[in-house]
Coordinates of C-alpha atoms in Angstrom, one line a residue:
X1 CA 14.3 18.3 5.8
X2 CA 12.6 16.3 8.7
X3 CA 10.2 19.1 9.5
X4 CA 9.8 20.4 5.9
X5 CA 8.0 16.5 5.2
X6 CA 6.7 15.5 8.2
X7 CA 5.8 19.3 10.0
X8 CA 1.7 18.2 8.4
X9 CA 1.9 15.0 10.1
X10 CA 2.8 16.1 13.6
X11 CA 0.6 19.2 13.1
X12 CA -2.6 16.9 12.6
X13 CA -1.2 14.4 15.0
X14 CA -1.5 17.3 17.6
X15 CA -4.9 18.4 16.0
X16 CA -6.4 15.2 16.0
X17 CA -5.2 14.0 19.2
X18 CA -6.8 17.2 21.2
X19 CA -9.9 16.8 18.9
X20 CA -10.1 13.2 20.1
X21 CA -9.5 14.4 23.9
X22 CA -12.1 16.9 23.8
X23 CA -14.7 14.8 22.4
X24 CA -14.6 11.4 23.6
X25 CA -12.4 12.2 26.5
X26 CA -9.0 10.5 27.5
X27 CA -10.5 6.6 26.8
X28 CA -11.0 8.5 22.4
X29 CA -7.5 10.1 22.7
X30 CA -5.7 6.6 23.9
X31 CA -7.9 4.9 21.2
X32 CA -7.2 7.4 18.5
X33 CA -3.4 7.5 19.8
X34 CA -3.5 3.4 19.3
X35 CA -5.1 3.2 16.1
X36 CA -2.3 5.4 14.0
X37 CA 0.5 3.6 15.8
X38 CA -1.0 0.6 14.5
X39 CA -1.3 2.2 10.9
X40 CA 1.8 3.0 10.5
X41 CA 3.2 -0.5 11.8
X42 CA 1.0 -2.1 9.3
X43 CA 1.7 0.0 6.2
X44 CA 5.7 0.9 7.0
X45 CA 6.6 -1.2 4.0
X46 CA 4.0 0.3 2.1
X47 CA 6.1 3.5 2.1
X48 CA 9.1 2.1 0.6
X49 CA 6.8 0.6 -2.1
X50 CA 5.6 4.3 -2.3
X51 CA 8.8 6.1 -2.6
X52 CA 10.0 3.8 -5.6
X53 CA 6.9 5.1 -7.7
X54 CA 6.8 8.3 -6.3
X55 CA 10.6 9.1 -7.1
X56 CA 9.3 8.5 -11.1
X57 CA 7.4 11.4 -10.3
X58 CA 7.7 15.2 -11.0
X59 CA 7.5 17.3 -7.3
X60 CA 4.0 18.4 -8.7
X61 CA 2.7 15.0 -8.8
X62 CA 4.7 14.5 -5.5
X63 CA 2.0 17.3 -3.7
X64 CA -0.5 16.2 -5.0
X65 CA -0.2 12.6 -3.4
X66 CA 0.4 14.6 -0.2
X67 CA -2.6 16.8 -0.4
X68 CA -5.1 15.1 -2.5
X69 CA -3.9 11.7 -1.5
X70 CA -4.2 12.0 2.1
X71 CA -8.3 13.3 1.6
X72 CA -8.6 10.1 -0.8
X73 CA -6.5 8.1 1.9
X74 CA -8.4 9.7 4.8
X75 CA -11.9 10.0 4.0
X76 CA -12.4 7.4 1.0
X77 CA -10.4 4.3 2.1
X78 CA -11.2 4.8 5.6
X79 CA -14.4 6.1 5.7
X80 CA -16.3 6.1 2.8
X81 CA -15.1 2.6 1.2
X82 CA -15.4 0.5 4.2
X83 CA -19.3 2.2 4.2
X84 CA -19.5 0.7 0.0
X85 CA -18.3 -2.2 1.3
X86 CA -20.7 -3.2 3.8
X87 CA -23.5 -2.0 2.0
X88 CA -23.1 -3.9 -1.5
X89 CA -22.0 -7.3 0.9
X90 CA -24.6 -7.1 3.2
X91 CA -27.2 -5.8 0.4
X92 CA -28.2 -2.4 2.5
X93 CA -29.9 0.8 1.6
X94 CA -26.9 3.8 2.0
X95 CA -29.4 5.4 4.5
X96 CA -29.1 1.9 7.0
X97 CA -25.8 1.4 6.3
X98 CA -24.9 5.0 7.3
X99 CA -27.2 4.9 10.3
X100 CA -25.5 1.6 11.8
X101 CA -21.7 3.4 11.2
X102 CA -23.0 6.7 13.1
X103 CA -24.8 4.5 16.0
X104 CA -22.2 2.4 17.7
X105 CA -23.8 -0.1 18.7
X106 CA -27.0 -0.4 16.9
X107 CA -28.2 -3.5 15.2
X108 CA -30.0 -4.1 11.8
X109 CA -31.0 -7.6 11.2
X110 CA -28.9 -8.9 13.9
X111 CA -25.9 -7.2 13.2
X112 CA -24.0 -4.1 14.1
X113 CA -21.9 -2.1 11.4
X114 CA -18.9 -3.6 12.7
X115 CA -20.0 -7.1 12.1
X116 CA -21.2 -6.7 8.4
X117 CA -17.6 -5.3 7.9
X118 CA -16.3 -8.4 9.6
X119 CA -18.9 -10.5 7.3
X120 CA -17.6 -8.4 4.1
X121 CA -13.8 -9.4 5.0
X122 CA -13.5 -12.8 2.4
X123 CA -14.5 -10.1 -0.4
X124 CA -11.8 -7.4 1.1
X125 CA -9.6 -10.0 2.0
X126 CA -9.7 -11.9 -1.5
X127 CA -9.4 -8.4 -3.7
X128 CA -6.7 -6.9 -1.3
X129 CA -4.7 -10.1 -1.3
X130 CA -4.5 -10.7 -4.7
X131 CA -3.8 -6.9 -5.3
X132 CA -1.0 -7.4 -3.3
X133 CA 0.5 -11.0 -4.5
X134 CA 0.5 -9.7 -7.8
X135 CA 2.9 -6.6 -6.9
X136 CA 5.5 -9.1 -5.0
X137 CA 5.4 -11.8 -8.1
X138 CA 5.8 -8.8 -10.7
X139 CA 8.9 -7.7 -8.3
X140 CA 10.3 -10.7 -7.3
X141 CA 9.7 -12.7 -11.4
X142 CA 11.8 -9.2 -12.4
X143 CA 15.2 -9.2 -13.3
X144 CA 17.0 -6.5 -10.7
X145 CA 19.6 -4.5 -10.4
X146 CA 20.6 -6.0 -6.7
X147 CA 19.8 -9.3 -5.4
X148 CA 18.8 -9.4 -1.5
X149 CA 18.2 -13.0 -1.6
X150 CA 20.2 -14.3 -4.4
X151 CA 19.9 -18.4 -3.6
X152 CA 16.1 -17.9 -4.1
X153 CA 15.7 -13.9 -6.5
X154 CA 17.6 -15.5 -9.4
X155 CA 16.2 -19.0 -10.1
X156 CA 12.6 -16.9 -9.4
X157 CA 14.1 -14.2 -12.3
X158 CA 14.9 -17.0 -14.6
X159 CA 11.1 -18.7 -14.0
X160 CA 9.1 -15.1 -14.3
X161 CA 10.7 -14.9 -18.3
X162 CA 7.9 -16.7 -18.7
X163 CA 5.0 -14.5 -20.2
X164 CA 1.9 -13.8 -18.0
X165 CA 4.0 -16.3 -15.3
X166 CA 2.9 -13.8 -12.3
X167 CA -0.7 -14.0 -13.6
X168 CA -1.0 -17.3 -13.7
X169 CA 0.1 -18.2 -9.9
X170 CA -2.7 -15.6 -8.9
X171 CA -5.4 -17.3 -10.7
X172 CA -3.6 -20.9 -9.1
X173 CA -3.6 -18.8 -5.9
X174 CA -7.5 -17.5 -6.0
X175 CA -9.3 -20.9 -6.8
X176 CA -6.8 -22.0 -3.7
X177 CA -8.1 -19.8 -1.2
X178 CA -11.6 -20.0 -2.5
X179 CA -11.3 -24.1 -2.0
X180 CA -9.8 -23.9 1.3
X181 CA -10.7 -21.0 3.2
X182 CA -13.9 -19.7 1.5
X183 CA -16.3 -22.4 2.9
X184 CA -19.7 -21.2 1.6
X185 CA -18.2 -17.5 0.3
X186 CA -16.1 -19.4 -2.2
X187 CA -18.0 -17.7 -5.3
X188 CA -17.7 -14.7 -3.3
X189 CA -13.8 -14.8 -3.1
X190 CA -13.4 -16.0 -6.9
X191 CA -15.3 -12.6 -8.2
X192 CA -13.4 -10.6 -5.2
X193 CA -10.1 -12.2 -6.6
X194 CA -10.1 -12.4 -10.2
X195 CA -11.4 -8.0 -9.7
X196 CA -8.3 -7.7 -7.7
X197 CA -6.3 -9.1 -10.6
X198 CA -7.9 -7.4 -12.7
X199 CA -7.4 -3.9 -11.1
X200 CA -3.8 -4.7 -11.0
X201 CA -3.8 -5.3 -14.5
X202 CA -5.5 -2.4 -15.8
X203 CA -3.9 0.3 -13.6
X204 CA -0.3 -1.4 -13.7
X205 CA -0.8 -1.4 -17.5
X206 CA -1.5 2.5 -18.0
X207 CA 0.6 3.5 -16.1
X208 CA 3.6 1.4 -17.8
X209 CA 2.1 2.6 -21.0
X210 CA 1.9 6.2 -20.1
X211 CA 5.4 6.1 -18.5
X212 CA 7.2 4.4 -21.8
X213 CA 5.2 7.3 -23.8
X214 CA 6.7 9.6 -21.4
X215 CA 10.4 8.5 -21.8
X216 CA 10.0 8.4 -25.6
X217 CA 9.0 12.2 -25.2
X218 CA 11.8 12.8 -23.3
X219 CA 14.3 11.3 -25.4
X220 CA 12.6 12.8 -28.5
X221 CA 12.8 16.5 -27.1
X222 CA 16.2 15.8 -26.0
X223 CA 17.3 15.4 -29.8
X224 CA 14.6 18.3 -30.2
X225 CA 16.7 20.7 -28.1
X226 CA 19.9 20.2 -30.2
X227 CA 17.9 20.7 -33.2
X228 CA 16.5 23.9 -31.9
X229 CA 13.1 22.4 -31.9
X230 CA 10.7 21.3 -29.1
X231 CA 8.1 19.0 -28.1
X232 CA 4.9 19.0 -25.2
X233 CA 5.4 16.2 -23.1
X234 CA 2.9 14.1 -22.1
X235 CA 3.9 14.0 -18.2
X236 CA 0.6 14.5 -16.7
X237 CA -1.2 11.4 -17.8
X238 CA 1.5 9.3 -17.1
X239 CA 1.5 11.0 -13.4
X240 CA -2.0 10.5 -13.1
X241 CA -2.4 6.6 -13.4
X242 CA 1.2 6.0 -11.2
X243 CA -0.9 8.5 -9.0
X244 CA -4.4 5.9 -9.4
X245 CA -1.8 3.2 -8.8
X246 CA -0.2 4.1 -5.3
X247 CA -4.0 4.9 -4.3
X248 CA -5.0 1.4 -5.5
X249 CA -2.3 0.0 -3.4
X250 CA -3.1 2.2 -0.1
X251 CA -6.8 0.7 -0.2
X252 CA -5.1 -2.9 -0.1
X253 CA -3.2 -1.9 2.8
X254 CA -5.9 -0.3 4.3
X255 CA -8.4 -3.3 4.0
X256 CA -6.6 -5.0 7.4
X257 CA -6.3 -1.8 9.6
X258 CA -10.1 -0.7 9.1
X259 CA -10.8 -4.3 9.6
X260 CA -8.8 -4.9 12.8
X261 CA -10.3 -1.3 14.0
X262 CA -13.0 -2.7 15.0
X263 CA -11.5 -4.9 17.5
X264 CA -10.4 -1.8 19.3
X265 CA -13.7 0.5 18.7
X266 CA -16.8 0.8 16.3
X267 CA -16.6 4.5 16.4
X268 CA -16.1 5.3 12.7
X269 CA -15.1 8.8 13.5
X270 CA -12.4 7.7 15.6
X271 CA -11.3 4.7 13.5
X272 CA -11.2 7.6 10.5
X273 CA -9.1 9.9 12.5
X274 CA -6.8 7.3 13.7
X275 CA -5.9 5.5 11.0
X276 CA -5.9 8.9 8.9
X277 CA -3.0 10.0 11.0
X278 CA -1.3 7.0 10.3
X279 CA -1.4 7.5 7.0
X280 CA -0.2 11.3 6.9
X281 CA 2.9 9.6 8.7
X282 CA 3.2 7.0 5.6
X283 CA 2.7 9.6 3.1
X284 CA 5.2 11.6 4.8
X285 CA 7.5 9.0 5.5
X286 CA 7.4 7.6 1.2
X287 CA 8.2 11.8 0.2
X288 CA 11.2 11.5 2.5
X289 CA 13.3 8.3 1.4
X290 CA 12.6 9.9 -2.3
X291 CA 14.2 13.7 -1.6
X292 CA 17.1 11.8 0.8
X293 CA 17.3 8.9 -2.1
X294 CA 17.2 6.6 0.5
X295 CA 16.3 3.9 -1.9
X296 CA 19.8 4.5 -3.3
X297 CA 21.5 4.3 -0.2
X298 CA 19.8 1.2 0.7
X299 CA 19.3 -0.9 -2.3
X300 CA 17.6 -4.0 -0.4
X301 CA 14.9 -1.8 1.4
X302 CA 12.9 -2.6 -1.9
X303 CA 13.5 -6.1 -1.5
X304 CA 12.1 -6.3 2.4
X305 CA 9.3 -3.9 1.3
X306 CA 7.9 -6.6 -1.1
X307 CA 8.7 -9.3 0.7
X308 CA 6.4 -7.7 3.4
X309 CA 3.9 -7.1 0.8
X310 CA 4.3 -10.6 0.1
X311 CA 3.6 -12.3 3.5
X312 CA 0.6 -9.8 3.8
X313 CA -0.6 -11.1 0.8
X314 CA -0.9 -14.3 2.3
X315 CA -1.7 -13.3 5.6
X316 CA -5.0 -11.6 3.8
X317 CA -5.4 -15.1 2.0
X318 CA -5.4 -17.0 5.0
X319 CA -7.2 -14.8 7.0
X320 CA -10.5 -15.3 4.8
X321 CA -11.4 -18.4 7.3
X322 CA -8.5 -17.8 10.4
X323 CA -7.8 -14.8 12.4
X324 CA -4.6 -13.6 12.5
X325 CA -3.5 -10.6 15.1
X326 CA -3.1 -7.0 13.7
X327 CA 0.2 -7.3 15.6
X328 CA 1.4 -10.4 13.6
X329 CA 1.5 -8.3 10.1
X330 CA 2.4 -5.2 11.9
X331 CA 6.0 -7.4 13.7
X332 CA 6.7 -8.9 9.8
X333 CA 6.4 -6.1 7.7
X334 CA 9.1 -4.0 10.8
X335 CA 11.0 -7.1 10.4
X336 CA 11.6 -7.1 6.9
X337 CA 12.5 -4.0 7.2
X338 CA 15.1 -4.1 9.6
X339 CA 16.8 -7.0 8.2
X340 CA 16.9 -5.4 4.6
X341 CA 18.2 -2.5 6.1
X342 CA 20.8 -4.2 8.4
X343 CA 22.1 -6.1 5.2
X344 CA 22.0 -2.8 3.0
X345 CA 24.4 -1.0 5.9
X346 CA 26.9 -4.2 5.8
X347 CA 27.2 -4.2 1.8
X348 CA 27.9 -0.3 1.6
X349 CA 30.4 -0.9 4.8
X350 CA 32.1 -3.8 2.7
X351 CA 32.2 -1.8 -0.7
X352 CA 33.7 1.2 1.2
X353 CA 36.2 -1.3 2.3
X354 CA 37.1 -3.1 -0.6
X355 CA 37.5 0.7 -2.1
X356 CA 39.8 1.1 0.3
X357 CA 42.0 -1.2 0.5
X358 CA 42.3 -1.0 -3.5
X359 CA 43.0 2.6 -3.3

């Protein structure tokens, strides 16, 4: 099983990391070597978000976020994006903007490519955030089979009955950051903000649409079967936009690795391949808890996943004016983690327990 998910990820890792030694020498292989670790310490929770949309989807749709994904993943969120970015921010030509990425170093106006990135970061910032707050509130405003946190999950379930509730403490949330972070970028953040929302919306609302039209189908064709009849499902589109969706959400948790990149190198090639082995590792790592059902096992690993997602969220937010160390996002979303697996272990170990002793 271990080697059936992961045996692409250390296959590139090895690729990638003699690539990296044979071009730029040991100083690229320690830099590309750093860069995924701190990929995958960033985006860990974003796995577990992963594997709870991924397990609604057929093992078709499950390759194709390995394959396809991870070149979308690879070469558009970390390469190619961060490139659209800077140009449409800074207003450059696509020739100067690909010059400055492919000449560390150079300067255009004043400013090297890694600076107009840093310049672009209250637009990338603002979108990725609210992206990202709206995916905690729609969890944590949702009425839930388990409740991690129940002092504070069920006066919160009880509050997000109200309709549109989650959409309204994003729109509260962007004219927030925009007045006290944005400085002079504040029109900046409200258009980068109320887009982010508005992606959420759109592809959040497909999908669900889709996916309902999908378990109609299923049930219909169910009671086809024992009539002797049958129906064409309409699985593929609904795979498609949860497919757009976890490919929405990997470009929000992408926005702070490229960014932080840059503190370590400017080298686009090696901040691609980095952080592109990182995300194998996360794509290969959301494919394993859904065939080992993990998700079952562990019913609060959701739970620390969002409330990761959440903190980032803010993290983002905040980090519009103030800098806040990759390592600080990387240590909260682990943490969650660990604590929502810790108390996942405890409540099977009391069930089993409490089984026992009425057995």
């Amino acid at each position: 099983m271990v080697l059936r998910t992961f045996g692409w990820s250390f296959g590139i890792t090895a690729a990638g990391l003699v690539a990296a030694g044979l071009l730029w020498g040991w100083e690229g292989f320690g830099i590309v070597l750093i860069l995924s670790i701190l990929e995958i310490s960033l985006s860990f929770d974003n796995a577990v978000v992963n594997a709870t949309v991924l397990k609604r989807m057929n093992p078709y749709w499950q390759k194709i976020f390995l394959t396809v994904g991870i070149l979308i993943a690879v070469f558009g969120m970390r390469l190619v994006f961060p490139l659209l970015v800077v140009g449409l921010t800074a207003h450059l030509g696509p020739m100067t903007v690909i010059d400055l990425a492919l000449n560390e170093g150079k300067e255009y106006a004043g400013h090297t490519y890694g600076e107009y990135l840093e310049m672009a970061n209250p637009a990338i910032a603002a979108f990725g955030g609210i992206f990202l707050l709206m995916i905690f509130l729609d969890f944590i405003l949702d009425e839930k089979d388990f409740n991690w946190l129940g002092w504070l999950e069920r006066p919160l379930e009880k509050v997000g009955k109200l309709e549109a509730f989650s959409s309204l403490i994003a729109l509260i949330t962007i004219a927030v950051a925009a007045n006290l972070f944005a400085g002079d970028k504040a029109e900046t953040v409200l258009l980068a903000g109320i887009l982010g929302l508005a992606t959420y919306l759109a592809v959040n609302g497909l999908s669900s649409v889709f996916e309902n039209r999908l378990e109609e189908d299923a049930e219909a064709e169910e009671e086809a079967e024992k009539a002797g009849k049958s129906i064409v499902q309409v699985g593929g589109r609904a795979a498609f936009f949860l497919f757009l969706y976890l490919e929405v959400l990997d470009a929000s948790f992408s926005f702070d690795g490229v960014v932080g990149a840059f503190a370590i190198t400017q080298n686009i090639f090696m901040i691609m391949l980095g952080l592109g082995i990182g995300a194998m590792y996360i794509r290969s790592l959301t494919v394993f808890l859904v065939r080992k059902g993990t998700l079952d096992d562990y019913v609060y690993l959701e739970h620390g996943a969002h409330y990761a997602i959440g903190v980032l969220a803010v993290i983002l937010l905040v980090g519009i004016e103030y800098h806040i160390p990759e390592i600080v996002t990387g240590l909260i979303g682990v943490g969650f983690i660990a604590a929502a697996f810790a108390s996942s272990v405890y409540r099977n170990k009391k069930e089993q327990a409490l089984e026992g002793a009425s057995s």
